[in-house]
Coordinates of C-alpha atoms and ligand atoms in Angstrom, one line a residue:
M10 CA 143.3 177.7 20.4
N11 CA 144.6 181.1 19.1
D12 CA 146.6 181.5 15.9
T13 CA 149.2 178.7 15.8
A14 CA 150.3 179.3 12.2
L15 CA 154.0 179.7 11.5
D16 CA 153.7 180.7 7.9
A17 CA 156.9 180.6 5.9
R18 CA 155.5 183.0 3.4
K19 CA 155.1 185.8 6.0
R20 CA 158.7 186.5 6.5
R21 CA 158.6 190.3 6.3
P22 CA 155.9 190.8 8.9
L23 CA 157.8 188.4 11.1
L24 CA 161.1 190.2 10.9
D25 CA 159.3 193.5 11.5
A26 CA 157.5 192.1 14.6
L27 CA 160.9 191.1 16.0
T28 CA 162.4 194.6 15.6
E29 CA 159.4 196.7 16.6
T30 CA 159.3 195.9 20.3
E31 CA 161.5 195.4 23.3
F32 CA 160.6 191.9 24.5
D33 CA 160.5 190.6 28.1
L34 CA 162.4 187.5 27.0
L35 CA 164.4 186.5 24.0
V36 CA 165.2 182.8 23.6
I37 CA 168.1 181.8 21.4
G38 CA 167.8 178.3 20.0
G39 CA 164.7 176.5 18.5
G40 CA 165.3 173.0 19.8
I41 CA 163.1 171.4 22.5
T42 CA 164.7 173.4 25.3
G43 CA 164.1 176.8 23.7
A44 CA 160.6 175.8 22.5
G45 CA 159.7 174.7 26.0
V46 CA 161.0 178.0 27.5
A47 CA 159.1 180.1 24.9
R48 CA 155.9 178.2 25.6
D49 CA 156.1 178.5 29.3
A50 CA 157.1 182.2 29.3
A51 CA 154.4 183.2 26.8
L52 CA 151.7 181.3 28.7
R53 CA 152.8 183.2 31.9
G54 CA 152.1 186.5 30.0
L55 CA 155.7 187.6 29.1
S56 CA 156.3 189.1 25.7
V57 CA 158.6 186.5 24.1
A58 CA 160.7 186.2 21.0
L59 CA 162.6 183.1 19.9
V60 CA 165.3 182.8 17.1
E61 CA 166.7 179.7 15.6
A62 CA 169.7 179.8 13.3
E63 CA 168.7 177.0 11.0
D64 CA 165.3 175.1 10.9
F65 CA 163.4 174.5 14.1
A66 CA 164.7 171.2 15.6
A67 CA 167.6 171.2 13.2
G68 CA 170.1 170.2 16.0
T69 CA 170.0 167.5 18.7
S70 CA 166.2 167.7 19.1
N71 CA 165.8 165.8 15.8
R72 CA 168.5 163.2 16.4
S73 CA 167.2 161.6 19.6
S74 CA 166.0 158.0 20.1
K75 CA 162.6 159.5 20.1
L76 CA 161.6 158.1 23.5
I77 CA 159.8 160.0 26.2
H78 CA 161.4 158.0 29.0
G79 CA 162.8 158.2 32.5
G80 CA 166.0 156.7 31.4
L81 CA 166.0 153.4 33.3
R82 CA 169.7 153.0 32.7
Y83 CA 170.5 156.3 34.6
L84 CA 169.0 154.6 37.7
A85 CA 171.9 152.2 37.7
M86 CA 174.1 155.4 37.6
G87 CA 172.5 156.6 40.8
D88 CA 170.7 159.6 39.1
V89 CA 167.5 159.0 41.1
A90 CA 166.2 162.6 41.1
L91 CA 166.6 162.8 37.3
V92 CA 164.9 159.5 36.8
R93 CA 162.0 160.4 39.1
E94 CA 161.5 163.8 37.3
T95 CA 161.7 162.4 33.8
A96 CA 159.6 159.3 34.7
L97 CA 156.9 161.6 36.0
E98 CA 157.2 163.9 33.0
R99 CA 156.2 161.1 30.7
K100 CA 152.6 161.5 31.9
A101 CA 152.8 165.3 31.4
V102 CA 154.0 165.0 27.8
H103 CA 151.3 162.4 27.1
A104 CA 148.7 164.8 28.5
M105 CA 150.0 167.6 26.3
A106 CA 150.2 165.6 23.1
P107 CA 149.1 161.9 23.2
H108 CA 150.1 161.5 19.5
L109 CA 153.6 162.6 20.4
A110 CA 153.9 160.4 23.5
E111 CA 152.4 157.1 22.4
P112 CA 152.5 154.3 25.1
C113 CA 154.6 151.3 23.9
W114 CA 155.9 148.2 25.5
M115 CA 159.6 148.1 25.9
M116 CA 161.0 144.5 26.1
V117 CA 164.1 143.4 27.9
P118 CA 165.1 139.8 26.9
A119 CA 166.7 137.9 29.8
R120 CA 169.2 135.0 29.7
S121 CA 168.1 133.4 33.0
R122 CA 165.5 133.6 35.7
A123 CA 168.1 135.3 37.9
S124 CA 168.7 138.1 35.5
L125 CA 165.0 138.5 34.9
L126 CA 164.5 138.9 38.7
K127 CA 167.3 141.4 38.9
F128 CA 165.8 143.4 36.2
M129 CA 162.3 143.3 37.8
A130 CA 163.7 144.7 41.0
G131 CA 165.0 147.8 39.0
I132 CA 161.9 148.2 37.0
T133 CA 159.7 148.2 40.2
V134 CA 161.7 151.1 41.6
Y135 CA 161.4 152.9 38.2
E136 CA 157.6 152.4 38.2
K137 CA 157.3 153.7 41.8
L138 CA 159.3 156.8 40.9
G139 CA 157.2 157.4 37.8
A140 CA 153.8 156.7 39.7
V141 CA 153.0 154.2 36.9
E142 CA 149.3 153.2 36.9
E143 CA 148.3 149.6 37.6
R144 CA 147.4 148.8 34.0
D145 CA 150.8 150.0 32.8
L146 CA 152.9 148.0 35.3
H147 CA 155.6 145.6 33.9
R148 CA 154.8 142.0 33.1
T149 CA 157.0 139.0 32.3
W150 CA 156.9 136.5 29.5
N151 CA 158.0 132.9 29.7
T152 CA 159.4 131.1 26.7
A153 CA 156.0 130.1 25.3
E154 CA 154.7 133.7 25.7
L155 CA 157.9 135.0 24.1
A156 CA 157.4 132.7 21.1
R157 CA 153.9 134.1 20.6
E158 CA 154.6 137.8 21.4
E159 CA 158.1 138.4 19.8
P160 CA 159.1 135.3 17.8
V161 CA 162.2 137.0 16.3
I162 CA 164.0 136.8 19.6
D163 CA 166.4 133.9 20.0
R164 CA 164.7 131.9 22.8
E165 CA 167.6 129.6 23.3
A166 CA 169.8 132.5 24.3
F167 CA 167.0 134.5 25.9
P168 CA 164.2 132.3 27.2
F169 CA 162.5 135.0 29.3
A170 CA 161.5 138.7 28.9
C171 CA 160.2 141.6 30.9
V172 CA 158.1 144.3 29.3
Y173 CA 157.5 147.7 30.7
R174 CA 155.9 151.0 29.6
E175 CA 157.7 153.7 27.8
Y176 CA 156.5 156.3 25.3
L177 CA 157.5 157.0 21.7
T178 CA 157.6 160.5 20.3
D179 CA 158.5 162.3 17.2
D180 CA 161.1 164.7 18.5
A181 CA 161.1 167.3 15.7
R182 CA 157.3 167.4 15.6
L183 CA 157.2 167.8 19.4
V184 CA 159.4 170.9 19.0
L185 CA 157.2 172.3 16.2
A186 CA 154.0 171.7 18.2
T187 CA 155.5 173.3 21.3
L188 CA 156.6 176.3 19.3
R189 CA 153.1 176.7 17.8
A190 CA 151.7 176.6 21.4
A191 CA 154.1 179.4 22.2
R192 CA 153.0 181.3 19.1
A193 CA 149.3 180.8 20.2
A194 CA 150.2 182.4 23.5
G195 CA 151.7 185.4 21.7
A196 CA 155.4 184.5 21.2
V197 CA 157.1 185.7 18.0
V198 CA 159.2 182.7 16.7
A199 CA 161.5 182.7 13.8
S200 CA 163.8 180.1 12.2
Q201 CA 166.7 181.0 9.9
L202 CA 167.8 183.8 12.2
R203 CA 171.2 183.4 13.7
A204 CA 172.3 185.3 16.8
E205 CA 175.7 186.7 15.8
A206 CA 176.4 189.4 18.3
M207 CA 175.1 190.9 21.6
L208 CA 173.6 194.3 22.1
R209 CA 174.9 195.9 25.2
E210 CA 173.6 198.6 27.5
G211 CA 176.3 199.4 30.0
D212 CA 177.5 196.1 31.3
R213 CA 174.1 194.4 30.6
I214 CA 173.2 192.4 27.5
H215 CA 170.2 193.9 26.0
G216 CA 169.5 192.0 22.9
I217 CA 171.1 190.5 19.8
E218 CA 172.1 191.2 16.3
A219 CA 170.7 188.4 14.2
V220 CA 171.4 187.5 10.6
C221 CA 168.6 186.1 8.3
G222 CA 169.7 182.8 6.7
L223 CA 167.4 183.5 3.7
S224 CA 168.2 187.1 2.8
G225 CA 171.4 187.9 4.7
E226 CA 169.5 190.9 6.3
R227 CA 170.9 191.9 9.7
I228 CA 168.4 192.9 12.4
A229 CA 168.6 194.0 16.0
I230 CA 166.2 192.4 18.5
R231 CA 166.0 194.0 22.0
A232 CA 165.0 192.2 25.1
R233 CA 165.2 192.7 28.9
T234 CA 166.3 189.1 29.5
L235 CA 168.1 186.6 27.2
V236 CA 168.1 182.8 27.4
N237 CA 170.7 180.9 25.5
A238 CA 169.2 177.4 24.7
T239 CA 171.5 176.4 21.9
G240 CA 172.3 172.9 23.1
P241 CA 175.7 171.8 21.7
W242 CA 176.4 175.4 20.6
A243 CA 175.6 176.9 24.1
E244 CA 179.2 177.7 24.8
E245 CA 179.7 179.3 21.4
V246 CA 176.7 181.6 22.0
A247 CA 177.8 182.3 25.6
R248 CA 181.1 183.4 24.2
L249 CA 179.3 186.2 22.3
E250 CA 178.7 187.6 25.8
Q251 CA 182.0 186.7 27.4
V252 CA 185.0 185.8 25.2
D253 CA 186.7 183.7 27.8
E254 CA 183.6 181.7 28.8
E255 CA 184.8 178.5 30.5
S256 CA 184.2 175.2 28.9
R257 CA 181.5 173.3 30.8
L258 CA 180.1 170.9 28.1
H259 CA 181.3 167.5 27.0
L260 CA 179.8 166.5 23.6
S261 CA 178.9 162.9 22.9
K262 CA 178.0 161.6 19.5
G263 CA 174.9 159.4 19.1
V264 CA 174.2 157.5 15.9
H265 CA 171.0 155.7 14.9
I266 CA 170.5 153.5 11.8
V267 CA 167.3 152.5 10.1
L268 CA 166.5 149.1 8.6
P269 CA 163.5 147.9 6.6
A270 CA 161.0 146.3 9.0
E271 CA 161.0 143.1 6.9
R272 CA 164.7 142.6 7.7
L273 CA 164.1 142.8 11.5
P274 CA 160.4 142.2 12.0
L275 CA 160.0 143.2 15.7
K276 CA 156.7 144.0 17.2
H277 CA 157.9 145.7 20.4
L278 CA 160.7 148.1 21.3
V279 CA 163.6 145.9 22.5
V280 CA 166.6 146.7 24.7
M281 CA 169.8 144.9 23.8
N282 CA 173.2 145.0 25.3
T283 CA 176.2 145.9 23.2
A284 CA 179.6 144.2 23.2
D285 CA 180.8 146.9 25.7
K286 CA 177.8 146.3 28.0
R287 CA 175.8 149.4 27.1
S288 CA 172.1 149.2 26.2
I289 CA 170.8 150.1 22.8
F290 CA 167.2 150.1 21.6
A291 CA 165.6 148.5 18.5
I292 CA 162.4 150.5 17.8
P293 CA 159.8 149.5 15.2
H294 CA 158.5 152.5 13.3
G295 CA 156.0 152.0 10.5
D296 CA 157.7 150.1 7.7
T297 CA 161.1 150.5 9.3
V298 CA 162.9 149.7 12.5
Y299 CA 165.7 151.9 13.9
L300 CA 168.6 151.0 16.2
G301 CA 170.5 153.3 18.5
T302 CA 172.3 154.8 20.0
T303 CA 176.1 155.0 20.2
D304 CA 177.5 157.3 22.9
T305 CA 181.1 158.3 22.1
S306 CA 183.0 161.4 23.2
Y307 CA 183.1 163.9 20.4
H308 CA 185.9 166.4 20.0
G309 CA 185.3 167.6 16.4
D310 CA 183.8 170.9 15.3
R311 CA 180.2 171.4 16.4
R312 CA 178.6 170.6 13.1
L313 CA 174.9 170.1 12.4
W314 CA 175.5 166.7 10.7
P315 CA 178.2 164.9 12.5
E316 CA 179.7 162.1 10.4
I317 CA 178.5 158.5 10.7
D318 CA 181.4 156.0 10.6
L319 CA 181.3 152.4 9.5
E320 CA 182.4 151.6 13.1
D321 CA 179.2 153.2 14.5
V322 CA 177.1 151.1 12.1
T323 CA 178.8 147.7 12.9
Y324 CA 178.6 148.5 16.6
L325 CA 174.8 148.9 16.4
L326 CA 174.3 145.8 14.2
E327 CA 176.5 143.5 16.3
P328 CA 173.9 142.7 19.0
I329 CA 171.3 141.7 16.5
A330 CA 173.1 138.4 15.7
R331 CA 173.1 137.5 19.4
Y332 CA 169.5 138.5 20.1
C333 CA 167.5 137.8 17.0
R334 CA 166.9 134.9 14.6
V335 CA 167.2 136.8 11.3
P336 CA 169.5 136.4 8.3
P337 CA 172.8 138.3 9.0
L338 CA 172.5 142.1 8.6
G339 CA 175.3 144.3 7.2
P340 CA 175.8 148.0 6.5
E341 CA 174.3 147.4 3.0
D342 CA 170.9 146.8 4.7
V343 CA 170.8 150.2 6.3
V344 CA 168.4 152.5 4.5
A345 CA 168.9 155.7 6.5
A346 CA 170.9 156.9 9.4
W347 CA 171.2 160.0 11.7
S348 CA 173.8 161.3 14.1
G349 CA 173.5 164.0 16.8
L350 CA 175.5 165.6 19.5
R351 CA 174.5 165.3 23.2
P352 CA 175.4 168.5 25.1
L353 CA 176.4 166.8 28.5
I354 CA 177.5 168.7 31.5
A355 CA 181.2 167.7 31.8
Q356 CA 182.2 165.5 34.7
P357 CA 186.0 165.2 34.6
G358 CA 187.3 161.6 34.8
K359 CA 184.0 160.1 33.5
A360 CA 183.4 158.6 30.0
A361 CA 180.4 160.0 28.0
K362 CA 178.3 156.9 28.8
E363 CA 178.8 157.5 32.5
M364 CA 178.0 161.2 32.6
S365 CA 174.7 162.5 34.1
R366 CA 172.0 163.7 31.7
K367 CA 170.9 166.5 34.1
D368 CA 170.6 170.0 33.0
E369 CA 172.4 173.1 34.4
I370 CA 171.6 176.8 34.2
W371 CA 174.2 179.5 34.6
T372 CA 174.3 183.3 34.3
G373 CA 176.8 185.2 32.3
P374 CA 178.3 188.6 33.4
G375 CA 175.9 190.5 31.3
G376 CA 172.9 188.7 32.7
M377 CA 172.3 186.1 29.9
L378 CA 171.0 182.8 31.2
T379 CA 172.4 179.7 29.6
I380 CA 170.7 176.3 29.9
A381 CA 172.3 173.1 28.6
G382 CA 172.2 169.3 29.2
G383 CA 168.9 167.6 30.2
K384 CA 166.6 165.4 28.1
L385 CA 163.9 165.9 25.6
T386 CA 161.5 164.2 28.1
G387 CA 162.1 166.8 30.8
F388 CA 161.7 169.9 28.6
R389 CA 158.6 171.2 30.5
K390 CA 160.4 171.0 33.9
M391 CA 163.5 172.5 32.4
A392 CA 161.5 175.4 31.2
E393 CA 160.1 175.9 34.7
D394 CA 163.6 176.0 36.1
V395 CA 164.6 178.6 33.5
L396 CA 161.6 180.8 34.3
D397 CA 162.5 180.5 38.1
A398 CA 166.0 181.8 37.2
V399 CA 164.5 184.6 35.1
A400 CA 162.3 185.6 38.1
R401 CA 165.4 185.6 40.3
E402 CA 167.5 187.6 37.8
T403 CA 164.8 190.2 37.2
G404 CA 163.2 190.3 40.6
R405 CA 159.9 190.0 38.8
S406 CA 157.1 187.7 40.0
L407 CA 156.0 185.5 37.2
G408 CA 152.9 183.6 38.4
A409 CA 152.3 179.9 38.3
A410 CA 153.9 177.7 35.8
P411 CA 151.5 176.4 33.1
G412 CA 150.4 172.9 33.6
P413 CA 150.6 170.2 30.9
T414 CA 147.9 171.8 28.7
P415 CA 147.4 170.4 25.2
I416 CA 149.7 171.6 22.4
P417 CA 148.4 171.8 18.8
G418 CA 147.1 168.4 17.7
G419 CA 147.0 167.1 21.2
A420 CA 143.5 167.7 22.5
F421 CA 142.2 164.1 22.3
D422 CA 141.9 161.0 24.5
G423 CA 145.0 159.3 23.0
D424 CA 143.2 156.7 20.9
L425 CA 145.3 157.1 17.8
E426 CA 143.5 154.3 15.9
A427 CA 140.1 155.8 16.5
L428 CA 141.5 159.2 15.4
A429 CA 142.9 157.5 12.2
R430 CA 139.5 155.8 11.5
R431 CA 137.6 159.1 11.7
L432 CA 139.8 160.9 9.1
P433 CA 137.8 162.2 6.1
G434 CA 137.9 159.9 3.1
V435 CA 139.8 157.3 5.1
G436 CA 138.7 154.5 2.8
N437 CA 140.5 156.1 -0.1
L438 CA 143.9 156.5 1.7
P439 CA 146.7 153.9 1.1
A440 CA 147.1 151.3 3.9
G441 CA 149.0 152.7 6.8
A442 CA 148.6 156.3 5.8
P443 CA 145.7 157.2 8.2
L444 CA 147.7 156.0 11.3
R445 CA 150.9 157.7 10.1
L446 CA 149.0 161.0 9.7
A447 CA 147.3 160.6 13.2
R448 CA 150.7 160.0 14.7
L449 CA 152.4 163.0 13.0
Y450 CA 149.6 165.5 13.3
G451 CA 147.2 164.3 16.0
T452 CA 143.8 166.1 15.7
E453 CA 145.1 168.3 12.9
A454 CA 145.5 165.3 10.5
A455 CA 142.0 166.1 9.1
S456 CA 143.0 169.7 8.3
V457 CA 146.2 168.4 6.6
L458 CA 144.1 166.2 4.4
E459 CA 141.8 169.1 3.5
L460 CA 144.8 170.7 1.9
G461 CA 145.4 167.7 -0.3
A462 CA 144.3 164.1 0.2
E463 CA 146.2 162.5 -2.6
P464 CA 149.6 160.8 -2.1
L465 CA 152.6 162.6 -3.6
V466 CA 153.7 159.3 -5.1
P467 CA 151.0 156.9 -6.3
G468 CA 150.3 154.4 -3.5
G469 CA 152.6 156.2 -1.1
Q470 CA 151.9 157.4 2.4
V471 CA 153.0 161.1 2.2
M472 CA 150.2 163.4 1.2
L473 CA 150.1 166.5 -0.9
G474 CA 148.4 168.4 1.9
E475 CA 151.5 167.9 4.1
V476 CA 153.5 170.1 1.8
D477 CA 151.0 173.0 2.2
W478 CA 150.7 172.4 5.9
S479 CA 154.4 172.5 6.4
V480 CA 154.8 175.7 4.6
S481 CA 151.7 177.5 6.0
M482 CA 151.7 176.2 9.6
E483 CA 155.2 174.9 10.4
A484 CA 157.5 177.4 8.7
A485 CA 159.2 174.9 6.3
H486 CA 161.5 177.0 4.1
S487 CA 163.4 174.3 2.2
L488 CA 162.8 170.8 0.8
E489 CA 165.2 169.5 3.5
D490 CA 162.9 171.0 6.2
L491 CA 159.9 169.1 4.6
I492 CA 161.6 165.8 4.0
Y493 CA 163.7 165.5 7.2
R494 CA 161.8 167.3 9.9
R495 CA 158.1 167.6 8.9
T496 CA 157.1 164.5 6.9
R497 CA 160.0 162.4 8.2
A498 CA 160.2 160.8 4.8
A499 CA 164.0 160.8 4.7
W500 CA 164.3 158.4 7.6
F501 CA 161.0 156.6 7.9
S502 CA 159.6 156.4 4.3
P503 CA 162.8 155.3 2.5
Q504 CA 160.9 153.4 -0.2
E505 CA 159.1 156.5 -1.5
C506 CA 161.5 159.2 -0.5
A507 CA 163.5 159.3 -3.8
A508 CA 160.3 159.5 -5.8
L509 CA 158.8 162.2 -3.5
L510 CA 161.4 164.8 -4.1
E511 CA 160.3 166.0 -7.5
P512 CA 156.5 166.4 -6.8
A513 CA 157.2 167.8 -3.3
A514 CA 159.6 170.4 -4.7
R515 CA 157.1 171.3 -7.4
R516 CA 154.3 172.0 -4.8
M517 CA 156.7 173.7 -2.4
G518 CA 158.2 175.8 -5.1
A519 CA 154.7 176.9 -6.2
L520 CA 154.0 178.0 -2.6
L521 CA 157.3 179.7 -2.0
G522 CA 157.9 181.1 -5.5
W523 CA 161.0 179.0 -6.4
S524 CA 162.5 179.3 -9.9
E525 CA 163.2 176.2 -11.9
A526 CA 166.9 176.5 -10.9
E527 CA 166.0 176.9 -7.2
R528 CA 163.8 173.8 -7.4
A529 CA 166.7 171.7 -8.9
R530 CA 169.1 173.1 -6.3
Q531 CA 166.7 172.1 -3.4
I532 CA 166.3 168.5 -4.8
A533 CA 170.1 168.2 -5.3
A534 CA 170.7 169.4 -1.7
V535 CA 168.4 166.7 -0.2
R536 CA 169.9 164.0 -2.5
A537 CA 173.4 165.0 -1.4
R538 CA 172.4 165.0 2.3
I539 CA 170.9 161.4 2.0
D540 CA 174.0 160.2 0.2
D541 CA 176.2 161.7 2.8
E542 CA 174.4 160.0 5.6
L543 CA 174.8 156.7 3.9
S544 CA 178.4 157.3 2.8
F545 CA 179.7 154.7 5.4
R546 CA 178.5 152.1 2.9
E547 CA 181.4 153.1 0.6
S548 CA 184.0 152.3 3.3
A549 CA 182.1 149.0 3.9
A550 CA 182.4 148.1 0.2
V551 CA 186.2 148.9 0.3
T552 CA 186.9 146.9 3.5
S553 CA 184.8 143.8 2.6
P554 CA 186.8 141.1 0.8
Ligands
FAD630 P1 169.2 171.4 20.2 O1 168.0 170.6 19.8 O2 170.5 171.1 19.6 O3 168.8 172.9 19.9 C1 169.7 174.0 19.9 C2 169.4 174.9 18.7 O4 170.1 176.1 18.8 C3 169.7 174.2 17.4 O5 168.6 174.0 16.6 C4 170.7 175.2 16.7 O6 170.6 175.3 15.3 C5 170.4 176.5 17.5 N1 171.4 177.5 17.4 C6 172.8 177.2 17.6 N2 173.5 178.4 17.5 C7 172.5 179.4 17.3 C8 172.6 180.8 17.2 N3 173.8 181.4 17.2 N4 171.5 181.5 17.0 C9 170.3 180.9 17.0 N5 170.1 179.5 17.1 C10 171.3 178.8 17.3 N6 166.3 162.7 25.3 C11 165.1 162.0 25.6 O7 164.3 162.5 26.4 N7 164.8 160.8 25.0 C12 165.6 160.2 24.1 O8 165.2 159.2 23.5 C13 166.8 160.8 23.8 N8 167.7 160.2 22.9 C14 168.8 160.9 22.6 C15 169.6 160.3 21.6 C16 170.8 160.9 21.1 C17 171.6 160.3 20.1 C18 171.0 162.2 21.6 C19 172.2 163.0 21.0 C20 170.2 162.8 22.6 C21 169.1 162.2 23.1 N9 168.3 162.7 24.0 C22 167.1 162.1 24.4 C23 168.5 164.1 24.6 C24 167.8 165.1 23.8 O9 167.7 164.9 22.4 C25 168.5 166.5 24.1 O10 168.6 166.7 25.4 C26 167.7 167.7 23.5 O11 167.2 167.4 22.2 C27 168.5 168.9 23.5 O12 167.7 170.0 23.0 P2 168.2 171.4 22.9 O13 167.1 172.3 22.5 O14 168.9 171.8 24.2 O15 169.4 171.4 21.8

């Protein structure tokens, strides 16, 4: 593969590269939608630039349920085309990055034989739509099998279960790997660069003025075609082109909470129904298990970190007492949490949970294309749709869409355990660390270890080399970038996260030239962020007797 490095230390050459040329295509927004468009366009030979206002994947693409799935529940809503497309796309994402689309069994507990049969009818359609292979077809468990396979489930209430295949991803890392694939194909991609105004030539939009979030520098980037892929912010960016852009999006807030695995020791992904008859997932992840998601209409300002209320947390914990035989769980057991905004295409008269997850593309009066809606899972197909629209707008023939070619870290057969076993010095790594590294970095895990194979915290799982890798290959500019979206320590290594901050900031500061004061500021910012995400605990303390 060509150069895939996104080196945070090479900012000046990056900004210069953005201003020196007129690009064929400029993508605004570095979530999964923008990353997919940049990859597709660059692989088809277009000259491509992408700008992201914050960190890559700072928005919704880091707040998902982290499933590469067809969305079985949307079948019940009649969205057959969407379910077919995303169900088929599961295989494509797996082919591109098996470490970021790991096959897992999703379990649906059933109260009775009748409800088991009803579910099986739905899952059979789903499997047909997704062309699921024989070995991955659903299976059912009776009470004895359930006792063996998933003993935590309350078998008196749910004596049967059906399990079917879904895929687990790491959403932020999928974005990073896709952007690096775009980079390898020649795209110029920059985080910390906010589109603030449009450049016009007659009545056409011909580029943007962007402001650097690190230095405040203002630069002009010129391009023949613009794609606005800013998710929940799509209308704000569209209004840079046309002030009275109509409102098309309906935002819905989705919260996830993280518990220590020992408090809810599940072995499989489990679907549970909430009190208001929605489905939520319980997803084991290393030493943790996360629960999500809520789906509530959101009318607040479009902030990067929507607040997490006590109500969200109690809503997600409620089903556990009905489905699982574990000691009661309360807000005080939650060790991490995240919240994101879904940019849904508005459907008047429908509640957020009933709205379609399909995407939509529209063209502004100056020619800028905006794409919004959709799912993480469908990013490759969405990119194809955008490129079709680019071809129509420009009258240019673009050649065939790239297939599901491997993205960085993804060129292997999918056997993560074998990959983990082959890591250099595997015998010296703490338990669990090799598999964690294989999941996060795929075939690149060995290169990460070459940069530093000792844990940042004695006995911990996060390695020194990950800091160097994040800065030199994945454009990490801040400690938050590292802890939240590269190593995932903030959410999935809560035991070692607090102890990590000092040594990680020391290493990162050495690479990026931070002063003592800057290092302290970075640590304080991450601590404040973590406290803020868990602030619902304070309201729990106030309301409990
Ligand atoms: P975003 O990821 O939000 O990216 C937009 C980017 O644009 C942001 O990074 C933002 O900083 C940037 N930006 C904004 N303004 C500017 C500007 N002026 N200049 C430059 N950049 C700018 N899908 C699945 O397939 N599976 C799931 O399990 C799943 N679960 C979900 C759970 C929840 C709770 C939610 C909310 C969504 C879920 N989804 C899931 C849907 C999926 O996460 C989204 O469809 C997808 O992440 C949207 O990506 P995006 O790139 O369009 O938006």
